[in-house]
GROMACS .gro file of C-alpha atoms in nm:
model
  146
    1GLU     CA    1 -10.325   1.529  -3.182
    2GLY     CA    2 -10.434   1.597  -2.824
    3LYS     CA    3 -10.785   1.460  -2.853
    4GLN     CA    4 -10.981   1.152  -2.752
    5VAL     CA    5 -11.327   1.100  -2.897
    6ARG     CA    6 -11.563   0.818  -2.806
    7LEU     CA    7 -11.858   0.772  -3.041
    8ILE     CA    8 -12.142   0.641  -2.825
    9LEU     CA    9 -12.432   0.642  -3.073
   10GLY     CA   10 -12.479   0.683  -3.445
   11ASN     CA   11 -12.226   0.778  -3.708
   12ALA     CA   12 -11.966   1.055  -3.726
   13TRP     CA   13 -11.613   1.116  -3.851
   14GLY     CA   14 -11.643   0.814  -4.081
   15GLU     CA   15 -11.718   0.573  -3.794
   16ARG     CA   16 -12.038   0.402  -3.674
   17ALA     CA   17 -12.113   0.302  -3.314
   18SER     CA   18 -12.247  -0.049  -3.254
   19ALA     CA   19 -12.567   0.062  -3.074
   20LYS     CA   20 -12.879   0.049  -3.294
   21THR     CA   21 -13.055   0.380  -3.363
   22PHE     CA   22 -13.383   0.450  -3.539
   23SER     CA   23 -13.271   0.763  -3.720
   24GLU     CA   24 -12.947   0.923  -3.834
   25MET     CA   25 -12.774   1.074  -3.532
   26PHE     CA   26 -12.453   1.094  -3.336
   27TYR     CA   27 -12.362   1.130  -2.971
   28ALA     CA   28 -11.998   1.149  -2.865
   29ASP     CA   29 -11.780   1.225  -2.566
   30ALA     CA   30 -11.463   1.421  -2.644
   31ILE     CA   31 -11.165   1.519  -2.432
   32LEU     CA   32 -10.936   1.780  -2.589
   33GLU     CA   33 -10.602   1.894  -2.453
   34ALA     CA   34 -10.524   2.267  -2.447
   35ASP     CA   35 -10.557   2.429  -2.791
   36ALA     CA   36 -10.645   2.099  -2.966
   37THR     CA   37 -10.906   2.127  -3.241
   38LEU     CA   38 -11.193   1.903  -3.348
   39PRO     CA   39 -11.423   1.951  -3.645
   40LEU     CA   40 -11.792   1.894  -3.578
   41PRO     CA   41 -11.936   1.635  -3.818
   42ASP     CA   42 -12.103   1.816  -4.108
   43ASP     CA   43 -12.318   1.529  -4.234
   44HIS     CA   44 -12.597   1.583  -3.979
   45GLU     CA   45 -12.855   1.856  -4.016
   46ASP     CA   46 -12.884   1.948  -3.646
   47ARG     CA   47 -12.569   1.961  -3.432
   48GLY     CA   48 -12.480   2.083  -3.089
   49ILE     CA   49 -12.206   2.089  -2.827
   50TYR     CA   50 -12.235   2.093  -2.449
   51VAL     CA   51 -11.923   2.192  -2.254
   52THR     CA   52 -11.895   1.960  -1.953
   53ASP     CA   53 -11.556   2.086  -1.839
   54GLY     CA   54 -11.313   2.363  -1.934
   55SER     CA   55 -11.378   2.600  -2.223
   56ILE     CA   56 -11.381   2.609  -2.601
   57GLU     CA   57 -11.360   2.861  -2.881
   58VAL     CA   58 -11.590   2.843  -3.183
   59ALA     CA   59 -11.562   3.103  -3.461
   60GLY     CA   60 -11.388   3.347  -3.225
   61ASP     CA   61 -11.646   3.314  -2.943
   62GLU     CA   62 -11.559   3.154  -2.610
   63PHE     CA   63 -11.788   2.912  -2.427
   64HIS     CA   64 -11.744   2.764  -2.078
   65LYS     CA   65 -11.850   2.470  -1.864
   66GLY     CA   66 -12.228   2.440  -1.851
   67GLN     CA   67 -12.295   2.611  -2.184
   68MET     CA   68 -12.457   2.451  -2.486
   69MET     CA   69 -12.439   2.566  -2.847
   70VAL     CA   70 -12.669   2.463  -3.131
   71PHE     CA   71 -12.547   2.527  -3.485
   72ARG     CA   72 -12.721   2.607  -3.811
   73PRO     CA   73 -12.742   2.326  -4.064
   74GLY     CA   74 -12.460   2.333  -4.316
   75ASP     CA   75 -12.220   2.554  -4.121
   76THR     CA   76 -11.863   2.421  -4.100
   77ILE     CA   77 -11.772   2.418  -3.730
   78THR     CA   78 -11.435   2.352  -3.567
   79VAL     CA   79 -11.394   2.355  -3.190
   80LYS     CA   80 -11.070   2.469  -3.026
   81ALA     CA   81 -11.004   2.373  -2.664
   82GLY     CA   82 -10.927   2.647  -2.415
   83PRO     CA   83 -10.596   2.679  -2.226
   84ALA     CA   84 -10.691   2.416  -1.964
   85GLY     CA   85 -10.839   2.171  -2.218
   86THR     CA   86 -11.201   2.065  -2.230
   87ARG     CA   87 -11.449   1.781  -2.216
   88LEU     CA   88 -11.747   1.797  -2.449
   89MET     CA   89 -12.070   1.623  -2.529
   90LEU     CA   90 -12.127   1.640  -2.907
   91LEU     CA   91 -12.458   1.546  -3.060
   92GLY     CA   92 -12.670   1.583  -3.368
   93GLY     CA   93 -12.901   1.420  -3.614
   94GLU     CA   94 -13.201   1.463  -3.834
   95THR     CA   95 -13.434   1.756  -3.775
   96LEU     CA   96 -13.756   1.648  -3.607
   97ASN     CA   97 -14.036   1.710  -3.854
   98SER     CA   98 -14.322   1.755  -3.609
   99PRO     CA   99 -14.384   1.918  -3.271
  100ARG     CA  100 -14.259   1.748  -2.956
  101HIS     CA  101 -14.421   1.754  -2.614
  102ILE     CA  102 -14.215   1.745  -2.295
  103TRP     CA  103 -14.323   1.656  -1.943
  104TRP     CA  104 -14.071   1.565  -1.672
  105ASN     CA  105 -13.837   1.307  -1.835
  106PHE     CA  106 -14.071   1.224  -2.120
  107VAL     CA  107 -14.055   1.358  -2.476
  108ALA     CA  108 -14.312   1.244  -2.732
  109SER     CA  109 -14.482   1.340  -3.055
  110SER     CA  110 -14.825   1.360  -2.890
  111LYS     CA  111 -14.976   1.442  -2.552
  112ASP     CA  112 -15.147   1.101  -2.554
  113LYS     CA  113 -14.806   0.932  -2.566
  114ILE     CA  114 -14.694   1.144  -2.269
  115GLU     CA  115 -15.000   1.030  -2.073
  116ALA     CA  116 -14.930   0.665  -2.161
  117ALA     CA  117 -14.569   0.707  -2.046
  118LYS     CA  118 -14.688   0.850  -1.713
  119VAL     CA  119 -14.908   0.545  -1.654
  120ALA     CA  120 -14.630   0.303  -1.754
  121TRP     CA  121 -14.371   0.470  -1.529
  122ALA     CA  122 -14.609   0.481  -1.233
  123ALA     CA  123 -14.679   0.107  -1.281
  124GLY     CA  124 -14.308   0.035  -1.234
  125ASP     CA  125 -14.305  -0.297  -1.422
  126TRP     CA  126 -13.934  -0.280  -1.506
  127GLU     CA  127 -13.916  -0.638  -1.629
  128HIS     CA  128 -14.209  -0.653  -1.874
  129GLY     CA  129 -14.341  -0.299  -1.901
  130ARG     CA  130 -14.272  -0.013  -2.139
  131PHE     CA  131 -13.965   0.098  -1.941
  132GLN     CA  132 -13.705  -0.170  -1.887
  133LEU     CA  133 -13.404  -0.099  -1.670
  134PRO     CA  134 -13.062  -0.252  -1.730
  135PRO     CA  135 -12.999  -0.577  -1.540
  136ASP     CA  136 -12.910  -0.521  -1.174
  137ASP     CA  137 -12.995  -0.149  -1.198
  138ASN     CA  138 -13.333  -0.138  -1.029
  139ASP     CA  139 -13.234  -0.050  -0.672
  140GLU     CA  140 -13.334   0.315  -0.708
  141PHE     CA  141 -13.671   0.439  -0.823
  142ILE     CA  142 -13.765   0.799  -0.886
  143PRO     CA  143 -14.140   0.832  -0.843
  144ILE     CA  144 -14.335   1.022  -1.102
  145PRO     CA  145 -14.404   1.382  -0.994
  146GLU     CA  146 -14.758   1.461  -0.887
   0.00000   0.00000   0.00000
């Protein structure tokens, strides 16, 4: 049908990815040929699409590479690829029920957790610390901003 979808995390379209998650969510990579369509899963409260290449049409509106759309809960959404096809990042899940704090690459439910993350990242204990890098992926280190 002119589409390839890889479910990376969570559950969508009747499938479940093998990676463990701590809440209901989905994250998928989709490649659609020109004019191919793909329904967005409707069993997640929050859902969004990021266009990584090409363009799409949703409900008569056109969106291009670099744009992200977030949809209202409950709306039935179908994506149609533009004339050159498209590549998309599709994601969604449960609505967060409390405020979130963001600093640099850290997102947490409290400012204290952000401060603890800063200390842990600065310590750089990738083997035993809070942040563990994949095996053989510790050649690069991005220092914490000052």
